[in-house]
PDB file of C-alpha atoms in Angstrom:
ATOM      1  CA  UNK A   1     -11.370  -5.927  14.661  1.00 63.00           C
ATOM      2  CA  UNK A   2      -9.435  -8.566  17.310  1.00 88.00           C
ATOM      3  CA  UNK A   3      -6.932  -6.477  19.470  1.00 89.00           C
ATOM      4  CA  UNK A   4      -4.242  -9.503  18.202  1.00 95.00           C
ATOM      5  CA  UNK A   5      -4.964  -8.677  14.565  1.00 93.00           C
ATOM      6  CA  UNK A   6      -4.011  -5.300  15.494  1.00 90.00           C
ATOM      7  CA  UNK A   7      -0.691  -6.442  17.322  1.00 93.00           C
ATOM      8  CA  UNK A   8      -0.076  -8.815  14.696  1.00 96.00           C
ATOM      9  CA  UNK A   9       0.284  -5.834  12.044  1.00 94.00           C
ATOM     10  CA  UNK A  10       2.189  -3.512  13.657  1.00 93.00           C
ATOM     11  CA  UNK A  11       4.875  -6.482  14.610  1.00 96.00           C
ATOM     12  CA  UNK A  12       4.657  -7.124  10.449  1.00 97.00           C
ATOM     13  CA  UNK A  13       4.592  -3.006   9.563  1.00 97.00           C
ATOM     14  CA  UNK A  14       7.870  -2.911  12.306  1.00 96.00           C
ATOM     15  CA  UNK A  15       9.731  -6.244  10.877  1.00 97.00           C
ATOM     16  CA  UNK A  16       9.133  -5.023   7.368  1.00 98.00           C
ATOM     17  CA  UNK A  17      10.709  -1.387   8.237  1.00 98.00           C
ATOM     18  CA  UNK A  18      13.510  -3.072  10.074  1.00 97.00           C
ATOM     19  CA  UNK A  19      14.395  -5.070   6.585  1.00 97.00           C
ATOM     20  CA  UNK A  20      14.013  -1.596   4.870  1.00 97.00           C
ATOM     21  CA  UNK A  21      16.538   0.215   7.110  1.00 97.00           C
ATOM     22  CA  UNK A  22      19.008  -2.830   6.863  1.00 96.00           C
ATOM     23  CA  UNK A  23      18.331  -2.655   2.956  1.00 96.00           C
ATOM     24  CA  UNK A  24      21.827  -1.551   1.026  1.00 94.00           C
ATOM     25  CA  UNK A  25      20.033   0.422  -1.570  1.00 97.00           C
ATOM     26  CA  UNK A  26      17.188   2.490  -0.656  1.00 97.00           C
ATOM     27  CA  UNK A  27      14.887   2.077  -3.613  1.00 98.00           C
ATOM     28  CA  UNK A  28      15.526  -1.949  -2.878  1.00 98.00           C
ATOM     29  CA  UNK A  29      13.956  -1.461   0.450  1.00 98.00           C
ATOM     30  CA  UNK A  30      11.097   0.376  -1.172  1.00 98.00           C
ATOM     31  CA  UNK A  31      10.447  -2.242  -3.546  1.00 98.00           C
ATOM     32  CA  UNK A  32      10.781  -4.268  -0.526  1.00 98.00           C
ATOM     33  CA  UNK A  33       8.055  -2.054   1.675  1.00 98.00           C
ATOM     34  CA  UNK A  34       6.091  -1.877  -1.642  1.00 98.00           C
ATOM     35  CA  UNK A  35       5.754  -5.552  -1.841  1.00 98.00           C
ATOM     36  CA  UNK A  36       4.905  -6.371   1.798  1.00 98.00           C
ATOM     37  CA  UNK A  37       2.083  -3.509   2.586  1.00 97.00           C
ATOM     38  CA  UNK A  38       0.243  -5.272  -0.680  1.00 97.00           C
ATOM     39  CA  UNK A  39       0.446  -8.141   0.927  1.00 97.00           C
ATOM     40  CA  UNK A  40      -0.948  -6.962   4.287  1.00 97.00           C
ATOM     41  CA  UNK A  41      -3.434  -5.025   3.074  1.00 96.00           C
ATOM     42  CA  UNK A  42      -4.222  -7.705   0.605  1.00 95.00           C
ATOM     43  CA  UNK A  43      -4.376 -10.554   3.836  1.00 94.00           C
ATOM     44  CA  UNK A  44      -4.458  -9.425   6.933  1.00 95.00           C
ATOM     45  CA  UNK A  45      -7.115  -9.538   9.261  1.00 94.00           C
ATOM     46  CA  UNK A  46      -6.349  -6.168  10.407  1.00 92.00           C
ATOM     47  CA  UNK A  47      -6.182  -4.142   6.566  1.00 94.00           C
ATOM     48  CA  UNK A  48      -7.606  -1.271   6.364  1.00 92.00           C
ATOM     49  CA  UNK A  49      -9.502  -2.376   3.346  1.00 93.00           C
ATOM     50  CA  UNK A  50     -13.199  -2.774   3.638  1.00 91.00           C
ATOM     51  CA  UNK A  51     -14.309  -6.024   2.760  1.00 88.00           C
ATOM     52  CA  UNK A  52     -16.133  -5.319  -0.517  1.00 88.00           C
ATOM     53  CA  UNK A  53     -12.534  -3.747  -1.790  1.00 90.00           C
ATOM     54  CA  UNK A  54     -10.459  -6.432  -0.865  1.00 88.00           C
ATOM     55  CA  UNK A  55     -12.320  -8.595  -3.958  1.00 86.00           C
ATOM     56  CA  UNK A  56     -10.849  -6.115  -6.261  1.00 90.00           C
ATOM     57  CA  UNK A  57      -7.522  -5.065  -5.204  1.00 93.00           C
ATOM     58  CA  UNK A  58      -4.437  -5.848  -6.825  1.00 93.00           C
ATOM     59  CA  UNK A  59      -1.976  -3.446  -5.165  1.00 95.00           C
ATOM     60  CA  UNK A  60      -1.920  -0.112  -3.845  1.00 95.00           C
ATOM     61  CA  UNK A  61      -0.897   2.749  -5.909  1.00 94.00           C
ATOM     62  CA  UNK A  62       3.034   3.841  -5.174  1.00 96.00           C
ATOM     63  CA  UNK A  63       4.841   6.063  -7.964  1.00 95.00           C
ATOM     64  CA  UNK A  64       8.028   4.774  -8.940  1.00 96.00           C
ATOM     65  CA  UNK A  65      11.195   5.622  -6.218  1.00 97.00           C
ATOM     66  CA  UNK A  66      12.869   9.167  -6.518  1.00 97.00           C
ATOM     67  CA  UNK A  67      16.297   9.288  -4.869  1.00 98.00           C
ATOM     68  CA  UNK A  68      15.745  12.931  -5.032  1.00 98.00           C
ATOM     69  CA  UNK A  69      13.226  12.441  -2.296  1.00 98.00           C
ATOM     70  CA  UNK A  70      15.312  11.104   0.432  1.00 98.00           C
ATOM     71  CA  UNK A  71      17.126  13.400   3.116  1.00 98.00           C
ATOM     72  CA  UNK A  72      19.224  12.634   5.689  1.00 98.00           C
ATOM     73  CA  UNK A  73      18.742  15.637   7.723  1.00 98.00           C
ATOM     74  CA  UNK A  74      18.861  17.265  11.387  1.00 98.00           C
ATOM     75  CA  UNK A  75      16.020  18.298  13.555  1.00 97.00           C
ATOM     76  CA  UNK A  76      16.383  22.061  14.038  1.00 97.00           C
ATOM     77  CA  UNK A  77      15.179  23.510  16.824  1.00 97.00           C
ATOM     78  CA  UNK A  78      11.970  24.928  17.264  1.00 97.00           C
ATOM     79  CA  UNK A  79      10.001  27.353  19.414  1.00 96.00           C
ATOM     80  CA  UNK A  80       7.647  24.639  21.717  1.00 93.00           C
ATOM     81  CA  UNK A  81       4.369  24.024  20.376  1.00 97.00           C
ATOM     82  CA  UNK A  82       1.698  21.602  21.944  1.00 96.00           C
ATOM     83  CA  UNK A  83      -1.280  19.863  19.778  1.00 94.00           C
ATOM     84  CA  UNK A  84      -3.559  17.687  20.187  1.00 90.00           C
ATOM     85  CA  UNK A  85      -5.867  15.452  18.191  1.00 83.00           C
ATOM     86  CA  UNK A  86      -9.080  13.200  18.414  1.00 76.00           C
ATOM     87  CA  UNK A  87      -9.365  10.274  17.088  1.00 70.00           C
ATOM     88  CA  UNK A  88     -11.832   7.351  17.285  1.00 63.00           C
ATOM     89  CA  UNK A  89      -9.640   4.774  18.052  1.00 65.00           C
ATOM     90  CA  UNK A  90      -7.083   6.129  19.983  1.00 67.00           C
ATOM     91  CA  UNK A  91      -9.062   9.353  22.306  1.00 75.00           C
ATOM     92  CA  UNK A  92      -7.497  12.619  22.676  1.00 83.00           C
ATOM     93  CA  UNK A  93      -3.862  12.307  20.877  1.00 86.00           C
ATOM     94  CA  UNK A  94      -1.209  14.821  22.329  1.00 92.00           C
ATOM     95  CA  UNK A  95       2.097  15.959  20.792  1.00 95.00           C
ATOM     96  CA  UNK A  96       4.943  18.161  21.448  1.00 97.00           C
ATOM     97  CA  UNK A  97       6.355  19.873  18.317  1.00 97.00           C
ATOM     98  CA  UNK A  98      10.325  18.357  18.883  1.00 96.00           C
ATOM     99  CA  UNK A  99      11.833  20.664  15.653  1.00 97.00           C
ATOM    100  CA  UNK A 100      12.052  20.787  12.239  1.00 98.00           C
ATOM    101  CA  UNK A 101      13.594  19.382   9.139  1.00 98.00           C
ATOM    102  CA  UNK A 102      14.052  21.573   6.365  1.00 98.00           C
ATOM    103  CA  UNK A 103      14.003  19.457   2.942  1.00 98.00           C
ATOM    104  CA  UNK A 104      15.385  20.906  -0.443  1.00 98.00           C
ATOM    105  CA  UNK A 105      13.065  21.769  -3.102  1.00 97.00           C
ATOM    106  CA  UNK A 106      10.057  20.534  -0.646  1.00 97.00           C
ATOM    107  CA  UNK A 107       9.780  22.581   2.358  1.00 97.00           C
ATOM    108  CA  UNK A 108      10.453  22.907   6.066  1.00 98.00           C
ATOM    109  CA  UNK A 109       8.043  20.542   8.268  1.00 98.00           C
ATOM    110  CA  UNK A 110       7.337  20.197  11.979  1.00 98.00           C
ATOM    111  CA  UNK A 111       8.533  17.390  13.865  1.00 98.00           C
ATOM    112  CA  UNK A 112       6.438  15.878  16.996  1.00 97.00           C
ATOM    113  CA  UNK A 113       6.554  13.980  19.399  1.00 97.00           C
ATOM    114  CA  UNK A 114       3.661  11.536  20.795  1.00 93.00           C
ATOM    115  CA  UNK A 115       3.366  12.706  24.092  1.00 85.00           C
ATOM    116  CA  UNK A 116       1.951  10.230  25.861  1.00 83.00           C
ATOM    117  CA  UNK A 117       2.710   6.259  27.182  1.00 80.00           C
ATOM    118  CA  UNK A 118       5.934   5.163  25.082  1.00 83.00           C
ATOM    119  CA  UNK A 119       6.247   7.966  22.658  1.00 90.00           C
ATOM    120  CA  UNK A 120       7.263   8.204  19.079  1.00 95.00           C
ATOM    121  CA  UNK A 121       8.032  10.655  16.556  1.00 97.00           C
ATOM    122  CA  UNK A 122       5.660  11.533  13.845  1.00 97.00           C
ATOM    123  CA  UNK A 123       6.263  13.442  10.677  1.00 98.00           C
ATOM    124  CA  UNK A 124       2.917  14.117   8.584  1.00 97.00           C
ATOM    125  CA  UNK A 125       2.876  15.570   5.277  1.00 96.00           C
ATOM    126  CA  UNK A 126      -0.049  17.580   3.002  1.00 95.00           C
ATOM    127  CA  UNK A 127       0.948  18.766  -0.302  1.00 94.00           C
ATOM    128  CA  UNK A 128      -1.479  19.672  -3.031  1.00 91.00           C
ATOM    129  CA  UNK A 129      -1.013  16.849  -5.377  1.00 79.00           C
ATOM    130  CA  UNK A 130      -3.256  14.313  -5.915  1.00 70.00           C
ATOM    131  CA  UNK A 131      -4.255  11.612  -4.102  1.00 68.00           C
ATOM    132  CA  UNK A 132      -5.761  11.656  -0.393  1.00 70.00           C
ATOM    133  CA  UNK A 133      -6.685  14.571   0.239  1.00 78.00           C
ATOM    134  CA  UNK A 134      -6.321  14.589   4.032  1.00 84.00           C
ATOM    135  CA  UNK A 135      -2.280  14.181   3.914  1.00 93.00           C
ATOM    136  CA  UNK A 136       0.045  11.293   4.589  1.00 95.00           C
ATOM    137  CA  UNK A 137       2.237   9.827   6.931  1.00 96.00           C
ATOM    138  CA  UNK A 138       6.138   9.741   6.247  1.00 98.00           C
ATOM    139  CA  UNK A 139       7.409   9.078  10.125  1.00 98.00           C
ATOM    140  CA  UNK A 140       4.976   7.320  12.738  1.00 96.00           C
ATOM    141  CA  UNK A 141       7.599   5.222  14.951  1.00 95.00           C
ATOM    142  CA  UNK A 142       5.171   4.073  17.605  1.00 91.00           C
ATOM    143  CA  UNK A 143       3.181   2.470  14.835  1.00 90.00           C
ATOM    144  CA  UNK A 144       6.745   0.862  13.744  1.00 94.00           C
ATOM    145  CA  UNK A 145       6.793   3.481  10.475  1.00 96.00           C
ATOM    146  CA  UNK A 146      10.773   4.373  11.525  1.00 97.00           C
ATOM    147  CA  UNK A 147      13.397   4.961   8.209  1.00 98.00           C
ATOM    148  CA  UNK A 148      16.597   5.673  10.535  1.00 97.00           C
ATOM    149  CA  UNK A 149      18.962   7.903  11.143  1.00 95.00           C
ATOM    150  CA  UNK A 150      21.028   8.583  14.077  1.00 93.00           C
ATOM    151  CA  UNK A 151      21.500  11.295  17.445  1.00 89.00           C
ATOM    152  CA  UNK A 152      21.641  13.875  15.016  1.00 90.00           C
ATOM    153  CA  UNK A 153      19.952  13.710  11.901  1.00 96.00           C
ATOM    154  CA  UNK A 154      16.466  11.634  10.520  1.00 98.00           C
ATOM    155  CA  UNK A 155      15.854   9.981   7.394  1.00 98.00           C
ATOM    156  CA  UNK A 156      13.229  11.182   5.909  1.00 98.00           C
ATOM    157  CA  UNK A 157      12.046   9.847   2.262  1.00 98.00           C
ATOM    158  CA  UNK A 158       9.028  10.646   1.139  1.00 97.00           C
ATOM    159  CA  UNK A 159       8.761   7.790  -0.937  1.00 97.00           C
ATOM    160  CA  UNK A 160       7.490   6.184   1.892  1.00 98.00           C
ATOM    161  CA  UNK A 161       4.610   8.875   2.127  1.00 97.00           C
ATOM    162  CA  UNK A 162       1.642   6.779   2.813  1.00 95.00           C
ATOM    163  CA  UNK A 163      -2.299   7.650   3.515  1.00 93.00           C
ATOM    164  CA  UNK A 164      -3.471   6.619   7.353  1.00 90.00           C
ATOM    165  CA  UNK A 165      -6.221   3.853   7.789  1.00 88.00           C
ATOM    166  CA  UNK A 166      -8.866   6.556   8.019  1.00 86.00           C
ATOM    167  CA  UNK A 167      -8.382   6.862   3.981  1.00 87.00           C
ATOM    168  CA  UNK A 168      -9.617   3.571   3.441  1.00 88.00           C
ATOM    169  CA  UNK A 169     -11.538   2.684   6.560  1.00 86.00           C
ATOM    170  CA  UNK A 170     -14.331   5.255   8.100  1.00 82.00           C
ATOM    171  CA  UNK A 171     -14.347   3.799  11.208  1.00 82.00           C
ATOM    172  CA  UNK A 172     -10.661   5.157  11.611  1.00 80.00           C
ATOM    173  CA  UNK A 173     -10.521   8.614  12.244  1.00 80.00           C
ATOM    174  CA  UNK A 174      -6.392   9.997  12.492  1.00 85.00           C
ATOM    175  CA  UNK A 175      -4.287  12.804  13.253  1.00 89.00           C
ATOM    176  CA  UNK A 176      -4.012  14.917   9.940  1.00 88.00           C
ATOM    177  CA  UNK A 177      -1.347  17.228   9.477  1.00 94.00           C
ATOM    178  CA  UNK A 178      -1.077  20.145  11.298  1.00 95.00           C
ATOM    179  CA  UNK A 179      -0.278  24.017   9.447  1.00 96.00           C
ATOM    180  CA  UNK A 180       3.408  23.544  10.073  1.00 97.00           C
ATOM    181  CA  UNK A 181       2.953  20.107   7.920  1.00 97.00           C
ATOM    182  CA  UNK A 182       1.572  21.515   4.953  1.00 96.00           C
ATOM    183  CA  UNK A 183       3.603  22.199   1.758  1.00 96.00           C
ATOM    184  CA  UNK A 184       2.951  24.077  -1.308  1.00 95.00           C
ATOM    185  CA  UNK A 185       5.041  22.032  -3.702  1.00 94.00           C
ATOM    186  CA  UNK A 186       3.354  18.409  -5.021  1.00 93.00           C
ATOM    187  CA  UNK A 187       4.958  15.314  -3.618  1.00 94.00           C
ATOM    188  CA  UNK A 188       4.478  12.969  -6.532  1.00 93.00           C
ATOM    189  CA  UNK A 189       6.390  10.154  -4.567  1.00 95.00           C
ATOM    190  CA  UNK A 190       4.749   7.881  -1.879  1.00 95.00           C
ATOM    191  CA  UNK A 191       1.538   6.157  -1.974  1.00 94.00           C
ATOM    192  CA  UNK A 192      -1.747   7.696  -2.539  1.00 86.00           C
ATOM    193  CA  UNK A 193      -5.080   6.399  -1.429  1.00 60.00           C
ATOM    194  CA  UNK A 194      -8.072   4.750  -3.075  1.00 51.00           C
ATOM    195  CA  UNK A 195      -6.797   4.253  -6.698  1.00 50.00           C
ATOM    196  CA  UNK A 196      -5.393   0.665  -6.521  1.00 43.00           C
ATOM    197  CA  UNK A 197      -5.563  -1.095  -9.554  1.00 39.00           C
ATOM    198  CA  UNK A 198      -8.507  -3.759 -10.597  1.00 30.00           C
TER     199      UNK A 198
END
């Protein structure tokens, strides 16, 4: 995979989240996101579709929106906690836990930090529903996966709950949610992984 291809789609995965945030109804701007990761995963150079899949994929599979699922919420504080993660792409990943967000009916879930050259924040989520088994990404603003908010609370909307490239790709390998990211309740919003429709 060309470095540029990779550019290219996080420039396209940034623009399309910057139309979502400046969408005036939030399941618009899903339908919206919806629309434009089928058609990067369905084009792009850099999709995290393996070749042989991209003959047969129509779409990826994204349950209908749930306003239920969106928060606008603060990030509590939390007691410092350091992690780190390997990956094959990236080396030796560090964050800094940043706080918490505490979402009704869901759970309470860490908030880091991507502790290294530019930084981000990153959200991860595991519930036991199905779907890819290794959890999903809600927040990953270096990667240009930002929903908003302001200096004192995040959106967070877990329709927007979507597998990393290591669900599709092997040759990916990504941070997966740490203990403080796991949930017991089922998250039947988002994307899940592997199921597209032929």
């Amino acid at each position: 995979m060309k470095r540029l291809d990779v550019l290219d789609w996080r420039r396209r995965v940034g623009a399309l989240y910057t139309d979502v945030r400046s969408a005036q109804d939030p399941a618009a701007g899903h339908a919206q996101w919806v629309a434009g990761r089928d058609d990067l995963f369905a084009t792009h150079p850099a999709s995290p579709l393996l070749p042989q899949d991209r003959a047969t994929f129509t779409g990826l599979p994204v349950a209908a929106y749930d306003p239920a699922m969106r928060f606008v919420v603060p990030v509590d504080d939390a007691p410092p906690l350091m992690r780190e993660a390997v990956t094959g792409t990236d080396g030796t990943v560090h964050f800094e836990r940043v706080g918490t967000v505490a979402l009704r009916g869901v759970g309470t879930l860490d908030v880091w930090w991507l502790d290294q050259y530019g930084g981000g924040l990153f959200l991860p989520l595991k519930d036991p529903g199905p779907g890819y088994g290794g959890g999903r990404y809600v927040l990953d603003t270096v990667k240009g996966a930002d929903l908003g908010g302001d200096l004192t609370s995040l959106v967070v909307d877990l329709n927007f709950a979507y597998p990393p490239s290591c669900a599709y790709d092997p040759e990916w390998a990504c941070p997966l949610p740490p203990p403080g990211n796991v949930v017991d309740v089922a998250v039947a919003v988002g994307e899940a992984a592997g199921t597209w429709s032929v």
